[in-house]
Amino acid sequence: MSKLKAKMEQIIPGMRDEIRSFVKEYGDKEVSSVNVKQVYGGMRGVRAMVCDTSNVPPDKGLIIRGIPLKDLFDKWPEEIFWLLCTGELPTKEEMKDLQKEYKKYGVVPDYVWKVLKAMPPDSHPMAMLDTAILAMEGESKFRAKYTKGMRKEDYWVPMLEDCIRILAVLPELAAGVYRLRYKKGKLIKPDPKLDWGANYVHMLGIKDPDGNFAKLMRLYLTLHCDHEGGNVSAHTCHCVGSALSDAYYAVSAGLNGLAGPLHGLANQECLKWVLEVMKKFKGAPSKEELEKFAWDTLNSGKVVPGYGHAVLRITDPRFDAFLAFGKEHCADDPVYQTVARVFEVVPGVLKQVKKIADPWPNVDAGSGSLLYKYGLTEFEYYTVLFSVSRTMGMASQLIVSRAWGEPIERPKSSTIEWLKEKVGAK
Ligand code: AMX
């Protein structure tokens, strides 16, 4: 038995008891209320779901299982997945065991490459990744066991196995999407000596003589891992999983949401915006030039990508981490310099637009410039990297939900007539 499964087996009975007795005793207590603005405003701020893997206080940013992200910057993504699932950081042996699991299952079946090669050559890399995961649905242990008959208490076991298998193949899938989509030559096999992040870099086939790209990749995969339960991808994955669709269905669905320009696609938009500025001003622009460009963007009805957030009201600590990495490893790079200057200028501009709740940079404002610097210049691809990381959060949430036996989601929708009557508007 894998060490992660053994650890979860220890934790789950206590978690189930805690939830059961809490709901029994306090089930009727109110925790949130909803007004008409929220009904029409994307349910913003309505507390109607649970997620214990992480939370995002607006004034602090991401906290994973009680640990602020800034205290986890040096952790490897394998450690983070363990933490998300169990609430504790793994020991060295536990992390090695998880890496062994990834290596055991990290083989992409040939039919997946055939499916991807059959797609139109200009397909978006996210469409390719999501299709690849869905194409593998037939591998699901959860579906096989459910079809045979399985007790509800055992749902989490094949869910964990499916999630490990998805995470195990994800770097190879994602790197394969890159090489096929951008005609980079033959697919590159995983190197069994490498960790999850370094293997991804190796399979992308981008040269990394000093190992700094692998360092950046580990940081990138750690920083994007999870962002509580209500964001579009996490919530979609969670909702699909609540119907007992297996992890291949649920993760692929969640990633389809991540592909939206207001969510994960913002990182491709962001670098595009930065490069447009540089093209227009023939290099790193001055503060005045930048300010004008930001206003022009807003006045043309577009958003300034990489800025603003549905929950955060501070500079995203993930942006801070990328900025610090850039300062240490590529302070002279003009794209990085532009990103740093945008940070000095854009919040001041956005603060003047009353309706914008958060003028500060989010995670996407800085990551692209670093990827670009290390040779990953196809920015349409960036959301795929985000996906590899965010799958850890979605997967851990699926495992935890099946472990405590969360029921199918079914909020109640309302018609405008019902709402008007309810608030006395007619
Ligand atoms: N540039 C221009 N306008 C912005 C803005 C920005 N960076 N951020 C918010 N606004 C606008 C909104 O479009 C909205 O306008 P509307 O009322 O005319 O539709 C208004 O300000 C109020 O929005 P809000 O309450 O501040 O934010 P929100 O919760 O509705 O949206 C987000 C949050 C992230 C979608 C928004 O800030 C945005 O579009 N930012 C740019 C895109 C981006 O960076 N997305 C990445 C998010 C992180 C992620 O998921 N990866």
CSV table of C-alpha atoms and ligand atoms in Angstrom, one decimal:
chain,number,residue,atom,x,y,z
A,1,MET,CA,0.0,0.0,0.0
A,2,SER,CA,1.3,3.5,-0.8
A,3,LYS,CA,2.3,5.6,2.2
A,4,LEU,CA,-0.2,8.3,1.1
A,5,LYS,CA,-3.1,5.9,1.1
A,6,ALA,CA,-1.9,4.5,4.5
A,7,LYS,CA,-1.8,8.1,5.9
A,8,MET,CA,-5.3,8.9,4.5
A,9,GLU,CA,-6.6,5.7,6.1
A,10,GLN,CA,-5.5,7.0,9.5
A,11,ILE,CA,-7.0,10.4,9.1
A,12,ILE,CA,-10.3,9.8,7.4
A,13,PRO,CA,-12.3,8.2,10.3
A,14,GLY,CA,-11.6,11.2,12.5
A,15,MET,CA,-12.5,13.6,9.7
A,16,ARG,CA,-15.8,11.8,9.1
A,17,ASP,CA,-16.7,11.8,12.8
A,18,GLU,CA,-15.9,15.4,13.2
A,19,ILE,CA,-18.1,16.4,10.2
A,20,ARG,CA,-20.9,14.1,11.2
A,21,SER,CA,-21.1,15.4,14.8
A,22,PHE,CA,-20.6,19.0,13.7
A,23,VAL,CA,-23.5,18.9,11.2
A,24,LYS,CA,-25.7,16.9,13.7
A,25,GLU,CA,-25.2,19.5,16.4
A,26,TYR,CA,-25.1,22.7,14.4
A,27,GLY,CA,-26.8,21.8,11.2
A,28,ASP,CA,-29.5,24.4,11.5
A,29,LYS,CA,-27.2,27.4,12.3
A,30,GLU,CA,-27.0,30.1,9.6
A,31,VAL,CA,-23.5,30.9,8.2
A,32,SER,CA,-24.3,33.1,5.2
A,33,SER,CA,-27.1,35.1,3.7
A,34,VAL,CA,-27.7,36.0,0.0
A,35,ASN,CA,-28.9,39.2,-1.5
A,36,VAL,CA,-30.2,40.0,-4.9
A,37,LYS,CA,-26.9,41.5,-6.0
A,38,GLN,CA,-25.1,38.3,-5.2
A,39,VAL,CA,-27.7,36.2,-7.0
A,40,TYR,CA,-27.0,38.3,-10.1
A,41,GLY,CA,-23.3,38.7,-9.3
A,42,GLY,CA,-21.7,35.3,-9.6
A,43,MET,CA,-22.7,34.3,-6.0
A,44,ARG,CA,-19.7,36.4,-4.9
A,45,GLY,CA,-19.0,35.8,-1.2
A,46,VAL,CA,-21.8,33.4,-0.6
A,47,ARG,CA,-20.6,30.8,1.8
A,48,ALA,CA,-22.4,27.7,0.7
A,49,MET,CA,-19.6,25.1,0.2
A,50,VAL,CA,-16.7,23.6,2.1
A,51,CYS,CA,-13.1,23.3,1.2
A,52,ASP,CA,-10.4,22.3,3.8
A,53,THR,CA,-7.4,22.0,1.5
A,54,SER,CA,-6.8,25.7,1.4
A,55,ASN,CA,-8.4,29.1,2.0
A,56,VAL,CA,-7.8,32.6,0.7
A,57,PRO,CA,-8.4,35.4,3.2
A,58,PRO,CA,-8.6,38.6,1.1
A,59,ASP,CA,-5.9,40.3,3.2
A,60,LYS,CA,-3.5,37.4,3.3
A,61,GLY,CA,-3.7,35.4,0.2
A,62,LEU,CA,-3.4,31.6,-0.1
A,63,ILE,CA,-3.1,29.5,3.0
A,64,ILE,CA,-2.6,25.8,2.5
A,65,ARG,CA,-3.9,23.6,5.3
A,66,GLY,CA,-3.1,26.4,7.8
A,67,ILE,CA,0.3,27.3,6.4
A,68,PRO,CA,0.7,30.7,4.6
A,69,LEU,CA,2.0,30.2,1.1
A,70,LYS,CA,5.1,32.4,1.8
A,71,ASP,CA,6.3,29.7,4.2
A,72,LEU,CA,6.0,27.0,1.5
A,73,PHE,CA,7.9,28.8,-1.4
A,74,ASP,CA,10.8,26.3,-1.0
A,75,LYS,CA,8.7,23.2,-1.0
A,76,TRP,CA,8.5,20.9,-4.0
A,77,PRO,CA,5.1,20.2,-5.6
A,78,GLU,CA,5.1,16.6,-4.5
A,79,GLU,CA,5.3,17.8,-0.9
A,80,ILE,CA,2.4,20.2,-1.6
A,81,PHE,CA,0.1,17.5,-2.9
A,82,TRP,CA,0.8,15.5,0.2
A,83,LEU,CA,0.0,18.5,2.3
A,84,LEU,CA,-3.2,19.3,0.5
A,85,CYS,CA,-4.4,15.7,0.9
A,86,THR,CA,-3.4,15.1,4.5
A,87,GLY,CA,-2.9,18.4,6.2
A,88,GLU,CA,0.7,17.7,7.0
A,89,LEU,CA,4.0,18.0,5.1
A,90,PRO,CA,5.5,14.6,4.3
A,91,THR,CA,8.7,13.2,5.7
A,92,LYS,CA,11.5,12.5,3.2
A,93,GLU,CA,10.5,8.8,3.0
A,94,GLU,CA,6.8,9.8,2.4
A,95,MET,CA,7.7,12.2,-0.4
A,96,LYS,CA,10.0,9.6,-2.0
A,97,ASP,CA,7.2,7.1,-1.8
A,98,LEU,CA,4.8,9.5,-3.6
A,99,GLN,CA,7.5,10.1,-6.3
A,100,LYS,CA,7.8,6.3,-6.7
A,101,GLU,CA,4.0,6.1,-7.3
A,102,TYR,CA,4.2,8.8,-9.9
A,103,LYS,CA,7.0,6.9,-11.7
A,104,LYS,CA,5.1,3.6,-11.5
A,105,TYR,CA,2.0,5.1,-13.2
A,106,GLY,CA,3.6,7.8,-15.3
A,107,VAL,CA,3.1,6.2,-18.7
A,108,VAL,CA,0.8,7.8,-21.3
A,109,PRO,CA,-1.0,5.2,-23.4
A,110,ASP,CA,-0.3,5.4,-27.1
A,111,TYR,CA,-4.0,6.0,-28.0
A,112,VAL,CA,-3.8,9.4,-26.3
A,113,TRP,CA,-1.1,10.6,-28.8
A,114,LYS,CA,-3.3,9.3,-31.7
A,115,VAL,CA,-6.2,11.3,-30.4
A,116,LEU,CA,-4.1,14.5,-30.0
A,117,LYS,CA,-2.6,14.0,-33.5
A,118,ALA,CA,-6.1,13.8,-35.0
A,119,MET,CA,-7.0,17.2,-33.6
A,120,PRO,CA,-6.8,20.3,-35.9
A,121,PRO,CA,-3.2,21.5,-35.9
A,122,ASP,CA,-4.2,24.9,-34.6
A,123,SER,CA,-6.1,23.6,-31.6
A,124,HIS,CA,-5.6,25.5,-28.4
A,125,PRO,CA,-3.2,23.7,-26.1
A,126,MET,CA,-5.8,23.7,-23.3
A,127,ALA,CA,-8.3,22.0,-25.6
A,128,MET,CA,-5.6,19.3,-26.3
A,129,LEU,CA,-4.8,18.8,-22.7
A,130,ASP,CA,-8.4,18.5,-21.6
A,131,THR,CA,-9.1,16.1,-24.4
A,132,ALA,CA,-6.1,14.0,-23.5
A,133,ILE,CA,-7.3,13.6,-19.9
A,134,LEU,CA,-10.8,12.8,-21.0
A,135,ALA,CA,-9.6,10.3,-23.6
A,136,MET,CA,-8.0,8.4,-20.7
A,137,GLU,CA,-11.3,8.1,-18.8
A,138,GLY,CA,-11.5,4.4,-19.6
A,139,GLU,CA,-8.5,3.9,-17.3
A,140,SER,CA,-10.6,5.0,-14.3
A,141,LYS,CA,-10.4,2.6,-11.3
A,142,PHE,CA,-13.2,4.5,-9.7
A,143,ARG,CA,-15.6,3.9,-12.5
A,144,ALA,CA,-14.6,0.2,-12.8
A,145,LYS,CA,-15.1,-0.3,-9.0
A,146,TYR,CA,-18.4,1.7,-8.9
A,147,THR,CA,-19.8,-0.3,-11.8
A,148,LYS,CA,-19.0,-3.6,-10.0
A,149,GLY,CA,-20.5,-2.3,-6.7
A,150,MET,CA,-18.6,-0.4,-4.0
A,151,ARG,CA,-19.5,0.8,-0.5
A,152,LYS,CA,-19.7,4.6,-0.1
A,153,GLU,CA,-17.0,4.5,2.6
A,154,ASP,CA,-14.6,3.1,0.0
A,155,TYR,CA,-15.1,5.7,-2.7
A,156,TRP,CA,-12.0,7.7,-1.8
A,157,VAL,CA,-9.7,4.7,-2.4
A,158,PRO,CA,-10.1,4.4,-6.2
A,159,MET,CA,-10.5,8.2,-6.3
A,160,LEU,CA,-7.1,8.6,-4.8
A,161,GLU,CA,-5.7,6.0,-7.2
A,162,ASP,CA,-7.2,7.8,-10.2
A,163,CYS,CA,-5.8,11.1,-9.0
A,164,ILE,CA,-2.3,9.8,-8.5
A,165,ARG,CA,-2.5,8.2,-12.0
A,166,ILE,CA,-3.6,11.5,-13.5
A,167,LEU,CA,-0.9,13.5,-11.7
A,168,ALA,CA,1.7,10.9,-12.7
A,169,VAL,CA,1.0,11.3,-16.4
A,170,LEU,CA,0.3,15.0,-16.4
A,171,PRO,CA,3.8,16.3,-17.0
A,172,GLU,CA,4.3,13.9,-19.9
A,173,LEU,CA,0.8,14.7,-21.3
A,174,ALA,CA,1.4,18.5,-21.0
A,175,ALA,CA,4.9,18.3,-22.4
A,176,GLY,CA,3.5,16.1,-25.3
A,177,VAL,CA,0.9,18.8,-26.0
A,178,TYR,CA,3.7,21.3,-26.3
A,179,ARG,CA,5.8,19.3,-28.6
A,180,LEU,CA,3.0,18.3,-30.9
A,181,ARG,CA,1.2,21.7,-31.0
A,182,TYR,CA,4.4,23.6,-31.7
A,183,LYS,CA,6.1,21.0,-33.9
A,184,LYS,CA,9.1,20.6,-31.6
A,185,GLY,CA,10.0,17.1,-32.9
A,186,LYS,CA,9.7,13.7,-31.3
A,187,LEU,CA,8.0,13.3,-27.9
A,188,ILE,CA,10.5,12.9,-25.1
A,189,LYS,CA,10.2,10.1,-22.6
A,190,PRO,CA,10.3,10.8,-18.8
A,191,ASP,CA,13.6,10.4,-17.1
A,192,PRO,CA,13.1,8.1,-14.0
A,193,LYS,CA,15.9,9.9,-12.1
A,194,LEU,CA,14.1,13.3,-12.1
A,195,ASP,CA,11.4,14.7,-9.8
A,196,TRP,CA,8.0,15.8,-11.0
A,197,GLY,CA,8.9,19.4,-11.9
A,198,ALA,CA,12.3,18.7,-13.4
A,199,ASN,CA,10.9,15.9,-15.5
A,200,TYR,CA,8.4,18.2,-16.9
A,201,VAL,CA,11.1,20.6,-18.0
A,202,HIS,CA,13.1,17.6,-19.4
A,203,MET,CA,10.1,16.4,-21.5
A,204,LEU,CA,9.4,19.9,-22.8
A,205,GLY,CA,12.8,19.7,-24.4
A,206,ILE,CA,13.9,23.2,-23.5
A,207,LYS,CA,17.5,23.5,-22.6
A,208,ASP,CA,18.2,24.1,-18.9
A,209,PRO,CA,22.0,24.1,-18.5
A,210,ASP,CA,22.1,25.6,-15.0
A,211,GLY,CA,19.0,23.9,-13.7
A,212,ASN,CA,17.2,27.3,-13.1
A,213,PHE,CA,14.3,26.5,-15.3
A,214,ALA,CA,13.6,23.3,-13.3
A,215,LYS,CA,13.8,25.5,-10.1
A,216,LEU,CA,11.3,27.9,-11.6
A,217,MET,CA,9.1,25.0,-12.7
A,218,ARG,CA,9.0,23.6,-9.1
A,219,LEU,CA,8.2,27.1,-7.8
A,220,TYR,CA,5.5,27.6,-10.5
A,221,LEU,CA,3.9,24.2,-9.8
A,222,THR,CA,3.9,24.9,-6.0
A,223,LEU,CA,2.4,28.4,-6.3
A,224,HIS,CA,-0.5,27.5,-8.5
A,225,CYS,CA,-1.6,24.3,-6.7
A,226,ASP,CA,-4.9,25.4,-5.1
A,227,HIS,CA,-7.0,28.5,-4.4
A,228,GLU,CA,-9.8,27.3,-2.2
A,229,GLY,CA,-13.1,25.8,-3.5
A,230,GLY,CA,-15.2,28.5,-5.1
A,231,ASN,CA,-13.0,29.5,-8.1
A,232,VAL,CA,-14.4,28.4,-11.5
A,233,SER,CA,-12.1,25.4,-12.0
A,234,ALA,CA,-12.2,24.0,-8.5
A,235,HIS,CA,-15.9,24.5,-8.2
A,236,THR,CA,-16.6,22.9,-11.6
A,237,CYS,CA,-14.4,19.9,-10.8
A,238,HIS,CA,-16.0,19.6,-7.4
A,239,CYS,CA,-19.6,19.8,-8.8
A,240,VAL,CA,-18.9,17.2,-11.6
A,241,GLY,CA,-17.2,14.9,-9.0
A,242,SER,CA,-20.3,15.2,-6.7
A,243,ALA,CA,-22.3,13.4,-9.4
A,244,LEU,CA,-19.7,10.6,-8.8
A,245,SER,CA,-18.2,11.2,-12.2
A,246,ASP,CA,-14.7,9.9,-11.9
A,247,ALA,CA,-11.6,12.1,-11.7
A,248,TYR,CA,-10.9,12.0,-15.5
A,249,TYR,CA,-14.3,13.6,-16.1
A,250,ALA,CA,-14.1,16.0,-13.2
A,251,VAL,CA,-10.5,17.2,-13.7
A,252,SER,CA,-11.0,17.7,-17.4
A,253,ALA,CA,-14.2,19.7,-16.7
A,254,GLY,CA,-12.4,21.8,-14.1
A,255,LEU,CA,-9.6,22.6,-16.6
A,256,ASN,CA,-12.1,23.6,-19.2
A,257,GLY,CA,-13.1,26.4,-16.8
A,258,LEU,CA,-9.4,27.2,-16.2
A,259,ALA,CA,-9.2,27.8,-20.0
A,260,GLY,CA,-11.4,31.0,-19.6
A,261,PRO,CA,-9.8,34.4,-20.1
A,262,LEU,CA,-11.0,35.7,-16.8
A,263,HIS,CA,-9.5,32.7,-15.0
A,264,GLY,CA,-6.4,30.6,-16.0
A,265,LEU,CA,-6.1,32.0,-19.6
A,266,ALA,CA,-5.2,35.4,-18.0
A,267,ASN,CA,-1.6,34.4,-17.9
A,268,GLN,CA,-1.3,34.2,-21.7
A,269,GLU,CA,-3.2,37.5,-22.0
A,270,CYS,CA,-0.9,39.1,-19.5
A,271,LEU,CA,2.4,38.4,-21.3
A,272,LYS,CA,0.7,39.4,-24.5
A,273,TRP,CA,-0.2,42.7,-23.0
A,274,VAL,CA,3.4,43.2,-21.7
A,275,LEU,CA,4.9,42.3,-25.1
A,276,GLU,CA,2.5,44.7,-26.8
A,277,VAL,CA,3.6,47.5,-24.5
A,278,MET,CA,7.3,46.7,-25.3
A,279,LYS,CA,6.6,46.5,-29.0
A,280,LYS,CA,4.8,49.8,-29.0
A,281,PHE,CA,7.6,51.6,-27.1
A,282,LYS,CA,10.5,49.6,-28.6
A,283,GLY,CA,11.7,48.1,-25.3
A,284,ALA,CA,11.0,48.6,-21.6
A,285,PRO,CA,8.7,51.6,-21.5
A,286,SER,CA,8.9,54.6,-19.2
A,287,LYS,CA,6.4,55.0,-16.3
A,288,GLU,CA,4.5,57.7,-18.2
A,289,GLU,CA,4.3,55.6,-21.4
A,290,LEU,CA,3.0,52.7,-19.3
A,291,GLU,CA,0.4,54.8,-17.6
A,292,LYS,CA,-1.0,56.0,-20.9
A,293,PHE,CA,-1.0,52.4,-22.3
A,294,ALA,CA,-3.0,51.2,-19.2
A,295,TRP,CA,-5.5,54.0,-19.7
A,296,ASP,CA,-5.8,53.2,-23.4
A,297,THR,CA,-6.5,49.5,-22.5
A,298,LEU,CA,-9.2,50.5,-20.1
A,299,ASN,CA,-10.8,53.1,-22.4
A,300,SER,CA,-11.0,50.5,-25.2
A,301,GLY,CA,-13.2,48.4,-22.9
A,302,LYS,CA,-10.5,45.8,-22.1
A,303,VAL,CA,-9.3,44.6,-18.8
A,304,VAL,CA,-5.6,45.0,-17.7
A,305,PRO,CA,-4.7,41.3,-17.5
A,306,GLY,CA,-2.9,40.1,-14.4
A,307,TYR,CA,-4.5,42.7,-12.1
A,308,GLY,CA,-7.6,42.4,-9.9
A,309,HIS,CA,-9.1,39.4,-8.1
A,310,ALA,CA,-12.5,38.1,-7.1
A,311,VAL,CA,-11.3,37.5,-3.5
A,312,LEU,CA,-7.9,39.0,-2.9
A,313,ARG,CA,-7.4,42.7,-1.8
A,314,ILE,CA,-3.6,42.7,-1.6
A,315,THR,CA,-0.7,42.0,-3.9
A,316,ASP,CA,-1.0,38.3,-4.4
A,317,PRO,CA,1.9,36.5,-2.5
A,318,ARG,CA,2.3,34.3,-5.5
A,319,PHE,CA,3.2,37.4,-7.6
A,320,ASP,CA,5.7,38.4,-4.8
A,321,ALA,CA,7.4,35.0,-5.1
A,322,PHE,CA,7.8,35.3,-8.9
A,323,LEU,CA,9.0,38.9,-8.6
A,324,ALA,CA,11.6,37.8,-6.1
A,325,PHE,CA,12.7,34.8,-8.3
A,326,GLY,CA,13.1,37.2,-11.3
A,327,LYS,CA,15.1,39.7,-9.2
A,328,GLU,CA,17.5,36.9,-8.2
A,329,HIS,CA,17.8,35.2,-11.5
A,330,CYS,CA,17.1,37.6,-14.3
A,331,ALA,CA,17.0,41.2,-13.1
A,332,ASP,CA,18.5,42.4,-16.4
A,333,ASP,CA,15.9,40.9,-18.6
A,334,PRO,CA,13.8,43.6,-20.4
A,335,VAL,CA,10.5,41.6,-20.1
A,336,TYR,CA,11.0,41.1,-16.4
A,337,GLN,CA,11.9,44.8,-16.0
A,338,THR,CA,8.7,45.7,-17.8
A,339,VAL,CA,6.7,43.5,-15.5
A,340,ALA,CA,8.3,45.1,-12.5
A,341,ARG,CA,7.5,48.6,-13.9
A,342,VAL,CA,3.9,47.7,-14.6
A,343,PHE,CA,3.6,46.8,-10.9
A,344,GLU,CA,4.9,50.3,-10.0
A,345,VAL,CA,2.3,52.0,-12.3
A,346,VAL,CA,-0.8,49.9,-12.9
A,347,PRO,CA,-2.2,49.7,-9.3
A,348,GLY,CA,-2.2,53.6,-9.2
A,349,VAL,CA,-4.2,53.6,-12.5
A,350,LEU,CA,-6.7,51.0,-11.4
A,351,LYS,CA,-7.3,52.6,-8.0
A,352,GLN,CA,-8.8,55.6,-9.9
A,353,VAL,CA,-11.5,53.3,-11.5
A,354,LYS,CA,-14.1,53.2,-8.8
A,355,LYS,CA,-15.7,49.9,-9.7
A,356,ILE,CA,-12.5,47.9,-9.5
A,357,ALA,CA,-12.4,46.2,-6.1
A,358,ASP,CA,-8.7,45.1,-6.2
A,359,PRO,CA,-6.1,47.1,-8.1
A,360,TRP,CA,-3.2,44.7,-7.2
A,361,PRO,CA,-1.4,42.1,-9.3
A,362,ASN,CA,-2.6,38.5,-9.2
A,363,VAL,CA,-0.5,35.4,-9.8
A,364,ASP,CA,-0.6,35.8,-13.6
A,365,ALA,CA,1.0,39.2,-13.7
A,366,GLY,CA,4.6,37.9,-13.3
A,367,SER,CA,4.9,34.3,-14.2
A,368,GLY,CA,4.8,34.7,-18.0
A,369,SER,CA,7.8,36.9,-18.1
A,370,LEU,CA,9.9,34.3,-16.4
A,371,LEU,CA,8.7,31.4,-18.6
A,372,TYR,CA,9.5,33.6,-21.6
A,373,LYS,CA,13.0,34.3,-20.3
A,374,TYR,CA,13.7,30.5,-20.0
A,375,GLY,CA,12.6,29.9,-23.6
A,376,LEU,CA,8.9,29.0,-23.2
A,377,THR,CA,7.8,31.7,-25.6
A,378,GLU,CA,4.5,30.2,-26.8
A,379,PHE,CA,2.2,32.1,-24.3
A,380,GLU,CA,-0.9,30.3,-25.5
A,381,TYR,CA,0.6,27.3,-23.7
A,382,TYR,CA,1.0,28.9,-20.3
A,383,THR,CA,-2.4,27.9,-19.0
A,384,VAL,CA,-1.3,24.2,-19.5
A,385,LEU,CA,1.4,24.8,-17.0
A,386,PHE,CA,-1.2,26.3,-14.6
A,387,SER,CA,-3.3,23.2,-15.2
A,388,VAL,CA,-0.6,20.8,-14.3
A,389,SER,CA,-0.2,22.5,-10.9
A,390,ARG,CA,-3.9,23.3,-10.3
A,391,THR,CA,-4.8,19.6,-10.8
A,392,MET,CA,-3.2,19.0,-7.4
A,393,GLY,CA,-5.7,21.2,-5.8
A,394,MET,CA,-8.7,19.8,-7.7
A,395,ALA,CA,-7.6,16.2,-7.1
A,396,SER,CA,-7.0,16.6,-3.4
A,397,GLN,CA,-10.5,18.3,-3.1
A,398,LEU,CA,-12.1,15.3,-5.0
A,399,ILE,CA,-10.3,12.8,-2.7
A,400,VAL,CA,-11.4,14.6,0.5
A,401,SER,CA,-15.0,15.0,-0.7
A,402,ARG,CA,-15.3,11.3,-1.5
A,403,ALA,CA,-13.7,10.5,1.8
A,404,TRP,CA,-16.3,12.2,4.0
A,405,GLY,CA,-19.1,11.3,1.7
A,406,GLU,CA,-20.2,14.6,0.3
A,407,PRO,CA,-23.5,14.4,-1.5
A,408,ILE,CA,-24.4,15.5,-5.0
A,409,GLU,CA,-24.5,19.4,-5.4
A,410,ARG,CA,-27.9,20.9,-6.0
A,411,PRO,CA,-28.3,24.6,-5.2
A,412,LYS,CA,-31.7,26.1,-5.9
A,413,SER,CA,-32.0,28.6,-8.8
A,414,SER,CA,-34.7,31.2,-8.9
A,415,THR,CA,-36.6,33.0,-11.7
A,416,ILE,CA,-36.8,36.8,-11.8
A,417,GLU,CA,-40.5,36.5,-10.9
A,418,TRP,CA,-39.7,34.5,-7.8
A,419,LEU,CA,-37.0,37.0,-6.7
A,420,LYS,CA,-39.2,40.0,-7.3
A,421,GLU,CA,-42.0,38.5,-5.2
A,422,LYS,CA,-39.5,37.4,-2.5
A,423,VAL,CA,-38.2,41.0,-2.0
A,424,GLY,CA,-41.5,42.7,-2.5
A,425,ALA,CA,-40.8,44.2,-5.8
A,426,LYS,CA,-44.2,43.4,-7.3
B,1,AMX,N1,-8.9,45.8,-15.6
B,1,AMX,C1,-10.0,46.4,-16.0
B,1,AMX,N2,-11.2,46.2,-15.3
B,1,AMX,C2,-11.2,45.5,-14.2
B,1,AMX,C3,-10.1,44.8,-13.8
B,1,AMX,C4,-8.9,45.0,-14.5
B,1,AMX,N3,-7.7,44.3,-14.2
B,1,AMX,N4,-10.4,44.1,-12.7
B,1,AMX,C5,-11.7,44.3,-12.5
B,1,AMX,N5,-12.2,45.1,-13.4
B,1,AMX,C6,-13.6,45.5,-13.6
B,1,AMX,C7,-14.4,44.3,-13.9
B,1,AMX,O1,-14.4,43.9,-15.2
B,1,AMX,C8,-15.8,44.7,-13.4
B,1,AMX,O2,-16.3,45.5,-14.5
B,1,AMX,P1,-17.9,45.4,-14.9
B,1,AMX,O3,-18.7,45.7,-13.6
B,1,AMX,O4,-18.0,46.5,-15.9
B,1,AMX,O5,-18.1,44.0,-15.4
B,1,AMX,C9,-15.5,45.7,-12.3
B,1,AMX,O6,-14.1,46.0,-12.4
B,1,AMX,C10,-15.7,45.0,-10.9
B,1,AMX,O7,-14.9,43.9,-10.9
B,1,AMX,P2,-14.3,43.3,-9.5
B,1,AMX,O8,-15.4,43.2,-8.5
B,1,AMX,O9,-13.1,44.2,-9.1
B,1,AMX,O10,-13.7,42.0,-9.9
B,1,AMX,P3,-14.4,40.6,-10.3
B,1,AMX,O11,-14.4,39.8,-9.1
B,1,AMX,O12,-15.7,40.8,-11.0
B,1,AMX,O13,-13.4,40.0,-11.3
B,1,AMX,C11,-11.3,39.4,-12.2
B,1,AMX,C12,-12.2,39.5,-10.9
B,1,AMX,C13,-10.0,38.6,-11.9
B,1,AMX,C14,-12.1,38.5,-13.2
B,1,AMX,C15,-11.0,40.8,-12.7
B,1,AMX,O14,-10.3,41.5,-11.8
B,1,AMX,C16,-10.3,40.8,-14.1
B,1,AMX,O15,-11.0,40.6,-15.1
B,1,AMX,N6,-8.9,40.9,-14.1
B,1,AMX,C17,-8.2,40.8,-15.3
B,1,AMX,C18,-8.1,39.4,-15.7
B,1,AMX,C19,-7.2,38.6,-14.8
B,1,AMX,O16,-6.1,39.0,-14.4
B,1,AMX,N7,-7.7,37.4,-14.4
B,1,AMX,C20,-6.9,36.5,-13.6
B,1,AMX,C21,-7.5,36.1,-12.3
B,1,AMX,C22,-6.7,35.1,-11.5
B,1,AMX,C23,-6.8,33.7,-12.1
B,1,AMX,O17,-7.9,33.1,-12.0
B,1,AMX,N8,-5.8,33.3,-12.7
